[in-house]
Tab-separated table of C-alpha atoms in Angstrom:
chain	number	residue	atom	x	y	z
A	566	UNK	CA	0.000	0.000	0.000
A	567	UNK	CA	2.645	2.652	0.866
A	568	UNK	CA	5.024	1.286	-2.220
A	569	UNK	CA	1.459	2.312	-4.005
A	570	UNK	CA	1.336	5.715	-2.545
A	571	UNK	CA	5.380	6.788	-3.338
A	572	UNK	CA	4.587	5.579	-6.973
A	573	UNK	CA	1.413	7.781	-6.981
A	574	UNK	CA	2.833	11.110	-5.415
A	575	UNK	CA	6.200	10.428	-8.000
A	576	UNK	CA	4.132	9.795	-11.172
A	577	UNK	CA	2.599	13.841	-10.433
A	578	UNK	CA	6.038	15.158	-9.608
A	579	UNK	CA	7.958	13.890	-12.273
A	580	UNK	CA	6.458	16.072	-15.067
A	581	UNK	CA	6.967	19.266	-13.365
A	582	UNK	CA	9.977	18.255	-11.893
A	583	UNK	CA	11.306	17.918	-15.705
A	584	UNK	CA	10.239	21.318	-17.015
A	585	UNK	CA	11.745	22.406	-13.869
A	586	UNK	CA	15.075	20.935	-14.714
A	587	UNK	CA	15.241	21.596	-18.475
A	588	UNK	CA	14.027	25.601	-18.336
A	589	UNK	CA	15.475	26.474	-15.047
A	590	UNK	CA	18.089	24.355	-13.619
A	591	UNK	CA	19.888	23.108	-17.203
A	592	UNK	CA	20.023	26.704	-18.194
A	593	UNK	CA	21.686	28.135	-15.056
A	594	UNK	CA	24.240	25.412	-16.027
A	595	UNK	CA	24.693	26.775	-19.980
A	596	UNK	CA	25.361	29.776	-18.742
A	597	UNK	CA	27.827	28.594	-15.978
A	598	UNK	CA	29.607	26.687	-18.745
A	599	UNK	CA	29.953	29.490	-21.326
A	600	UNK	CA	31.146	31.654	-18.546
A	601	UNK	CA	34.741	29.854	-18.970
A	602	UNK	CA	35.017	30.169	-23.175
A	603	UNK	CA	35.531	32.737	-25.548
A	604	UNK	CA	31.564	32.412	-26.965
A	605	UNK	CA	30.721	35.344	-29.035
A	606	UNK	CA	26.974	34.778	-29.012
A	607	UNK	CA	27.181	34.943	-33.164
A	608	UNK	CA	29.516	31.469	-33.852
A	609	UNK	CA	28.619	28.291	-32.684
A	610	UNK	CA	32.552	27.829	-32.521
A	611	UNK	CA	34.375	28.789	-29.310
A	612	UNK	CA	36.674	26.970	-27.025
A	613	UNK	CA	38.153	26.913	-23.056
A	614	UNK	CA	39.548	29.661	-21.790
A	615	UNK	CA	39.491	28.763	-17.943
A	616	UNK	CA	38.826	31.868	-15.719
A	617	UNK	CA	40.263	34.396	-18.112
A	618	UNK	CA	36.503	35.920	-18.181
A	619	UNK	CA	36.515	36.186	-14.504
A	620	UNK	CA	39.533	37.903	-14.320
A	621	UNK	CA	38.903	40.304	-16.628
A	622	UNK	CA	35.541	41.099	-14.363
A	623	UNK	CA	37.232	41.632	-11.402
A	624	UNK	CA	39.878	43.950	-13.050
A	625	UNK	CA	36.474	46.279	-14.899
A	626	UNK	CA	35.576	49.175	-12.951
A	627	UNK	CA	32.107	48.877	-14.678
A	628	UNK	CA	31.546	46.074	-13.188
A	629	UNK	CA	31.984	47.256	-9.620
A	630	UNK	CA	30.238	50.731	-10.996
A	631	UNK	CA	27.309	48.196	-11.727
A	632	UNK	CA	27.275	45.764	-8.395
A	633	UNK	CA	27.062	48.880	-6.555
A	634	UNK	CA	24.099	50.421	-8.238
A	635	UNK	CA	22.403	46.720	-7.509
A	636	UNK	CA	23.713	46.666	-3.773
A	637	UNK	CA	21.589	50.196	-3.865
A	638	UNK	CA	18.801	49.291	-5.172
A	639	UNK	CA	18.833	45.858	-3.748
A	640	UNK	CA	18.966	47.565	-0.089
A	641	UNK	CA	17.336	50.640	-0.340
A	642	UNK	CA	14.520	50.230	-2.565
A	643	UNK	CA	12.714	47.362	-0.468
A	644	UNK	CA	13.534	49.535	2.524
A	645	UNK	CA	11.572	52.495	1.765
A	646	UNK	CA	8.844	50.721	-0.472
A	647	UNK	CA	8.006	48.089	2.368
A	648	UNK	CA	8.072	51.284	5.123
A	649	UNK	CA	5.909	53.359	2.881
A	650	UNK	CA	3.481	49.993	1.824
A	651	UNK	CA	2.890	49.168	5.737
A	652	UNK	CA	2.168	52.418	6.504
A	653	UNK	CA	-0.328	53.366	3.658
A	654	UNK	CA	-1.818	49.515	4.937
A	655	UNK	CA	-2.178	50.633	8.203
A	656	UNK	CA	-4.008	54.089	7.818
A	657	UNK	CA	-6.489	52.411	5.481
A	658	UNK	CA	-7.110	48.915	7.562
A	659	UNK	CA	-7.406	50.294	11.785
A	660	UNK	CA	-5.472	53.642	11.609
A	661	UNK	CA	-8.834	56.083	11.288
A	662	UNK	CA	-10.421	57.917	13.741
A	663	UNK	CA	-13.099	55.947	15.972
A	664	UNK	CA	-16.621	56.064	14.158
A	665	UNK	CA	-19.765	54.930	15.598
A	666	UNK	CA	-20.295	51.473	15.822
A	667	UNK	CA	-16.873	50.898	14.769
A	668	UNK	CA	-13.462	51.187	17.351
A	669	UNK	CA	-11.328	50.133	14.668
A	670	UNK	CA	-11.687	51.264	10.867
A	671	UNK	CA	-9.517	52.543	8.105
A	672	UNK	CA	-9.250	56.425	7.202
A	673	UNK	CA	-12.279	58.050	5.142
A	674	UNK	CA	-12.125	56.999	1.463
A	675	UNK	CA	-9.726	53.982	2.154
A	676	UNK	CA	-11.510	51.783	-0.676
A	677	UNK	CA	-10.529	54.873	-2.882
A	678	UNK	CA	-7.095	55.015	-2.252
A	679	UNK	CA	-6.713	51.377	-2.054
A	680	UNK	CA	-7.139	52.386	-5.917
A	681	UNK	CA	-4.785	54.947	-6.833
A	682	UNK	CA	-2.424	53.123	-4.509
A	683	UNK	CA	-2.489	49.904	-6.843
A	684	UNK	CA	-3.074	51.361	-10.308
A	685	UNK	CA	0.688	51.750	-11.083
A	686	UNK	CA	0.656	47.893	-10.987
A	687	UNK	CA	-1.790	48.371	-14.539
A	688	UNK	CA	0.615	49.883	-15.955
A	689	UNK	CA	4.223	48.123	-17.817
A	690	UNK	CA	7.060	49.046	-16.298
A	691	UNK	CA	7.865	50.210	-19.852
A	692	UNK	CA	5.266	52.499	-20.264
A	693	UNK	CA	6.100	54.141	-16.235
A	694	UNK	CA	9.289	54.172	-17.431
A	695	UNK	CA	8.603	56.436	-20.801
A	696	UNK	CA	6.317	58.483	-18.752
A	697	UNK	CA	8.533	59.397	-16.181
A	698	UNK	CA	11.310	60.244	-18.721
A	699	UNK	CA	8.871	62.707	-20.215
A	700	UNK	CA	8.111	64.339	-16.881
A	701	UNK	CA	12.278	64.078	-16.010
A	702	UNK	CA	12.627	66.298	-19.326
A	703	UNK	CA	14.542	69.045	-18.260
A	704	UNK	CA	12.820	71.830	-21.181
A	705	UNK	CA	9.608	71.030	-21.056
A	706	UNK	CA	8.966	68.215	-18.417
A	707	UNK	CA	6.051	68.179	-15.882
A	708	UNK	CA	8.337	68.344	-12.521
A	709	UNK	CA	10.334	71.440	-14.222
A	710	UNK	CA	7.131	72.862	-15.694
A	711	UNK	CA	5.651	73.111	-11.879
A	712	UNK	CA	8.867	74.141	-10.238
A	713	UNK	CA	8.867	77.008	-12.677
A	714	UNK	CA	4.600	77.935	-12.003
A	715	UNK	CA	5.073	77.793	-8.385
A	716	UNK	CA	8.354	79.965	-8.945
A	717	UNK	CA	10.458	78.146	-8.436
A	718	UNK	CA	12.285	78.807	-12.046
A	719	UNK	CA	15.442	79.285	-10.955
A	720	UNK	CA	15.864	75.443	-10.127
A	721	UNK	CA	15.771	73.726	-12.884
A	722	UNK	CA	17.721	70.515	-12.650
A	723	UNK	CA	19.307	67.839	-15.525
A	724	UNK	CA	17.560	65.418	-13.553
A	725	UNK	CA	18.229	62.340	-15.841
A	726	UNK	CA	21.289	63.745	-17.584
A	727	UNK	CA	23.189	64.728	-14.057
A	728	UNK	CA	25.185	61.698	-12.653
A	729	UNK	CA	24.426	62.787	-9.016
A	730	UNK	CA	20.868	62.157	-9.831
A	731	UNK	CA	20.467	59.739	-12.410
A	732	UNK	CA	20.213	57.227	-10.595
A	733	UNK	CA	17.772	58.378	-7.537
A	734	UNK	CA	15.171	59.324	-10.279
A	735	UNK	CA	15.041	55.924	-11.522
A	736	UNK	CA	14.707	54.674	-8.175
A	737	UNK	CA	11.852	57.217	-7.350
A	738	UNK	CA	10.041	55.608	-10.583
A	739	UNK	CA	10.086	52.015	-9.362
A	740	UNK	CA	9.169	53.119	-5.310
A	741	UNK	CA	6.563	54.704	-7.172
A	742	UNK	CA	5.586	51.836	-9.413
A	743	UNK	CA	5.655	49.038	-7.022
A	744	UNK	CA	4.502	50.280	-3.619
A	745	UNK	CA	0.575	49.838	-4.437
A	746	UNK	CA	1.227	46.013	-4.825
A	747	UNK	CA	2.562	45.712	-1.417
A	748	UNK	CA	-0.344	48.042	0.147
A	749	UNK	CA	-2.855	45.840	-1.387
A	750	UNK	CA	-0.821	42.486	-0.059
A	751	UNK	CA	-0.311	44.006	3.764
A	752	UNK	CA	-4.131	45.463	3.795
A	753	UNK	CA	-5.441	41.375	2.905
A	754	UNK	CA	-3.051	40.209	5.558
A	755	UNK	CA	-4.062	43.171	8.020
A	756	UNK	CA	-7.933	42.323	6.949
A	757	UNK	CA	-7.258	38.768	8.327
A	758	UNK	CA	-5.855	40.063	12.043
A	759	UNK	CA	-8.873	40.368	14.091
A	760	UNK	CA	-10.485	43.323	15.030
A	761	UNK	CA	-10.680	42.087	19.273
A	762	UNK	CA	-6.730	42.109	19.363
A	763	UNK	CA	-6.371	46.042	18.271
A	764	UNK	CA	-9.598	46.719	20.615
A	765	UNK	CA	-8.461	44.779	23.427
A	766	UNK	CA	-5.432	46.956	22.808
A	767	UNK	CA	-6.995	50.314	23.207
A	768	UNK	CA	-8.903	49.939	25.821
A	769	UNK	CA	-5.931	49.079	27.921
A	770	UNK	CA	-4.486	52.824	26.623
A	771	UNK	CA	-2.318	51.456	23.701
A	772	UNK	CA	-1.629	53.964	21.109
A	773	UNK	CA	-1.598	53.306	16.983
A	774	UNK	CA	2.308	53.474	17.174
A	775	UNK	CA	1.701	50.718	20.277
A	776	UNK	CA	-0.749	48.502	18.335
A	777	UNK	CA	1.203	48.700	14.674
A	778	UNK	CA	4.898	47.237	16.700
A	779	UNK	CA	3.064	45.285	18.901
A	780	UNK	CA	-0.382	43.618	16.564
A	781	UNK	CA	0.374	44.414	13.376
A	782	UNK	CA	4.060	43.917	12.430
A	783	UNK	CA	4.703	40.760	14.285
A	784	UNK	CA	1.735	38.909	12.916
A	785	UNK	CA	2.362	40.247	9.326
A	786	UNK	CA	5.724	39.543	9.291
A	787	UNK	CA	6.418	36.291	7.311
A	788	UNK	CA	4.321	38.114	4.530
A	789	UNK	CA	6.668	41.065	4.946
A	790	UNK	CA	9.765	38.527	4.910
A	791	UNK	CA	8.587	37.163	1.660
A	792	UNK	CA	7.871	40.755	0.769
A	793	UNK	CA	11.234	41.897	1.279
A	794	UNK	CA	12.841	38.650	-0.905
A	795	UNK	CA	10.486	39.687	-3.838
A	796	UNK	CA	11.570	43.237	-3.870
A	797	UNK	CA	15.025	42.756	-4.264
A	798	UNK	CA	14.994	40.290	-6.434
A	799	UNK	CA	12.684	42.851	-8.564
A	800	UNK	CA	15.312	45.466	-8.110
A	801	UNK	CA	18.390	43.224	-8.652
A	802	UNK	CA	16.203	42.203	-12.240
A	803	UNK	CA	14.125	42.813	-14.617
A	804	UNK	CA	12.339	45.696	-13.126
A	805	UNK	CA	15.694	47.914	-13.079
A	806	UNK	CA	16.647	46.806	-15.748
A	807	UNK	CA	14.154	47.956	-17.883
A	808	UNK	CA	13.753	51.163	-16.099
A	809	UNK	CA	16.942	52.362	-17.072
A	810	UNK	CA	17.006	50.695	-20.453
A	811	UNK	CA	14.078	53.203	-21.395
A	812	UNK	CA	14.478	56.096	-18.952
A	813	UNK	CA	18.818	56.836	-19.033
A	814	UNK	CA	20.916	58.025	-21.811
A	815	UNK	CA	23.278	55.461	-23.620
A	816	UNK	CA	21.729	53.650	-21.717
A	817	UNK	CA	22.927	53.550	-18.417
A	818	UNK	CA	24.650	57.238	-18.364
A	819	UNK	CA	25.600	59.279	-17.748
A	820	UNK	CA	29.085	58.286	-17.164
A	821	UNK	CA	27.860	54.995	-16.547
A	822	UNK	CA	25.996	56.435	-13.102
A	823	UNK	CA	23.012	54.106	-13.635
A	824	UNK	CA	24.246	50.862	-14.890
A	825	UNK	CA	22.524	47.987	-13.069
A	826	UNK	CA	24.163	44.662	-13.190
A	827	UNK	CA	21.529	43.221	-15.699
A	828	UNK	CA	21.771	45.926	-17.819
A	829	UNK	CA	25.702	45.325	-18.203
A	830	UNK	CA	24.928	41.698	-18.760
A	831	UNK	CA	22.615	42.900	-21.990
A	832	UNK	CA	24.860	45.428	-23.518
A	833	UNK	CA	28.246	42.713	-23.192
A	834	UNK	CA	26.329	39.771	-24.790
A	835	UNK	CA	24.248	42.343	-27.962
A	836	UNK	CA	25.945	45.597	-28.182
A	837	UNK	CA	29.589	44.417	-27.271
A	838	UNK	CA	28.737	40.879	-28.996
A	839	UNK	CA	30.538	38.887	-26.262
A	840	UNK	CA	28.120	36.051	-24.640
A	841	UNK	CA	31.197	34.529	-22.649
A	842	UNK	CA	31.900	37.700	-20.460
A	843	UNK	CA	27.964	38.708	-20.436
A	844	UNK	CA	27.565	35.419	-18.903
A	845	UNK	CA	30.604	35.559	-16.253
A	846	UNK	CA	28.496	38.686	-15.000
A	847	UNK	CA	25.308	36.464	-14.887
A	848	UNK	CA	26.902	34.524	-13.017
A	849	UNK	CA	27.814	36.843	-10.470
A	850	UNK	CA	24.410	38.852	-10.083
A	851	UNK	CA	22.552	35.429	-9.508
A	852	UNK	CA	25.303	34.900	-6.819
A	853	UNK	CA	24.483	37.990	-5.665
A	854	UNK	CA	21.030	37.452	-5.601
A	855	UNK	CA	21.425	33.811	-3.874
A	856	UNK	CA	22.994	35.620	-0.905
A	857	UNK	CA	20.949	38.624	-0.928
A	858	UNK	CA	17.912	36.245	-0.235
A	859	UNK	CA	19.396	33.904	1.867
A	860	UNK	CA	20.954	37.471	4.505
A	861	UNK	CA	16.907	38.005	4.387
A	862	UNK	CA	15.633	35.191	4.893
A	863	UNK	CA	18.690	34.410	7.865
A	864	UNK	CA	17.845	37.616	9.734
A	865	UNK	CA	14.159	37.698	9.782
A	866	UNK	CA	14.009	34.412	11.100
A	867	UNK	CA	11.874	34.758	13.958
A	868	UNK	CA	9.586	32.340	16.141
A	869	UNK	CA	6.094	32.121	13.846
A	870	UNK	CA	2.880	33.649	15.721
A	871	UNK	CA	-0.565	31.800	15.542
A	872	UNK	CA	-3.838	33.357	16.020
């Protein structure tokens, strides 16, 4: 009977264990592979050159220019865009005023800004991204247009075209693009907390600060955990990648003050035609990305609450 049930439970796993293996796993191990030849990405012909490609990425300066950018985003972006999410969450799940009948209750017009909060996640990333570098447009862009109507006219900044800046703006565009998704996850988690725990809280004098480190956080936070691992891996991919793909000049300028790992990986392997090196960084941003999940993952481990 059990030899029965093994052979059942393997005959389901098998099939997706296979696609698994051939579009996940055996491409991680292409790309480990080319990382040690001279592959041009145009020839099927190439042969060993050992860790020549590595070298040669520890000696760029672009390289580094590029892991640092990541490390940024990586760190700060799910920082301030988890912050800002559990906040917004709060104030429209228990952070209103007392109403009649009701001791715990969002602020007026929560289901509205529950809303505009999330409607960025409509939107492509491509088409926030060409939006944005409208309104960056120094001439006749939105922000510039309002600094100069409010009178402001005197500061007028480069704001994509100034290496200072660069790369903040881009980062402002994907806080801006991603924090609704996170509002709408915290606000289901918060709408499953129940309602006695934050009232059994204020009548014994706790404030909303109180009730938000004390309730809220702690029984949220394996969502916000898993929250935190999603981000970054967003801002150590695709998400920055194509934001400054569309949004910087060259891209990745100025002076290469916005080049994201990924975005190095795509110009070596089509603009620079070199698929061996493009893949040596590959290499090193999933690295990157292994360990940047795994820090998470280490230091919000925390005993799991039950209610």
């Amino acid at each position: 009977m059990q030899h029965g049930k093994y052979r059942f439970i393997v005959g389901f796993l098998v099939a997706p264990l296979a696609l698994y293996a051939i579009f996940v796993i055996w491409p991680f191990i292409q790309a480990i592979y080319y990382s040690f030849t001279d592959w041009t990405g145009l020839s099927p012909d190439f042969k060993m050159v050992g860790f020549a490609n590595y070298t040669r990425m520890f000696d760029d300066d672009i390289f580094w220019k590029s892991l640092r950018h990541s490390l940024v985003f990586a760190l700060l972006l799910p920082l301030v865009t988890l912050s800002l999410a559990l906040f917004f969450a709060f104030m429209l799940n228990v952070g209103g005023r007392r109403r009649k009948g009701a001791a715990i209750t969002g602020v007026r017009g929560s289901g509205f800004y529950k809303i505009a909060y999330f409607f960025p996640q409509v939107l492509s990333i491509a088409i926030v991204a060409l939006l944005f570098q409208f309104a960056y447009n120094p001439n006749d862009g939105v922000i510039n247009g309002t600094l100069q109507a409010i009178g402001l006219g005197s500061v007028q900044p480069d704001w994509l075209g100034d290496p200072n800046l660069a790369l903040w703006c881009v980062m402002a565009v994907l806080l801006w693009s991603t924090v609704g998704f996170f509002v709408v996850l915290f606000s289901a988690g918060m709408a499953s907390i129940p309602k006695d725990f934050y009232e059994a809280a204020l009548l014994d004098g706790a404030s909303r600060f109180t009730t938000f480190f004390k309730i809220t956080l702690p029984l949220l936070w394996d969502t916000v955990q898993s929250g935190w691992v999603y981000m970054g891996i967003l801002s150590l991919g695709a998400e920055a990648f194509a934001a400054v793909q569309i949004m910087t000049v060259g891209p990745g300028g100025p002076d290469y003050s916005t080049t994201v790992l990924p975005l190095y990986v795509y110009q070596s392997a089509f603009r620079d035609a070199n698929a061996a090196y493009a893949t040596t960084i590959g290499v090193a941003l999933l690295v990157v990305t292994l360990l940047f999940a795994a820090i998470v993952m280490r230091l919000g481990r925390r005993e799991r609450l039950e209610y």
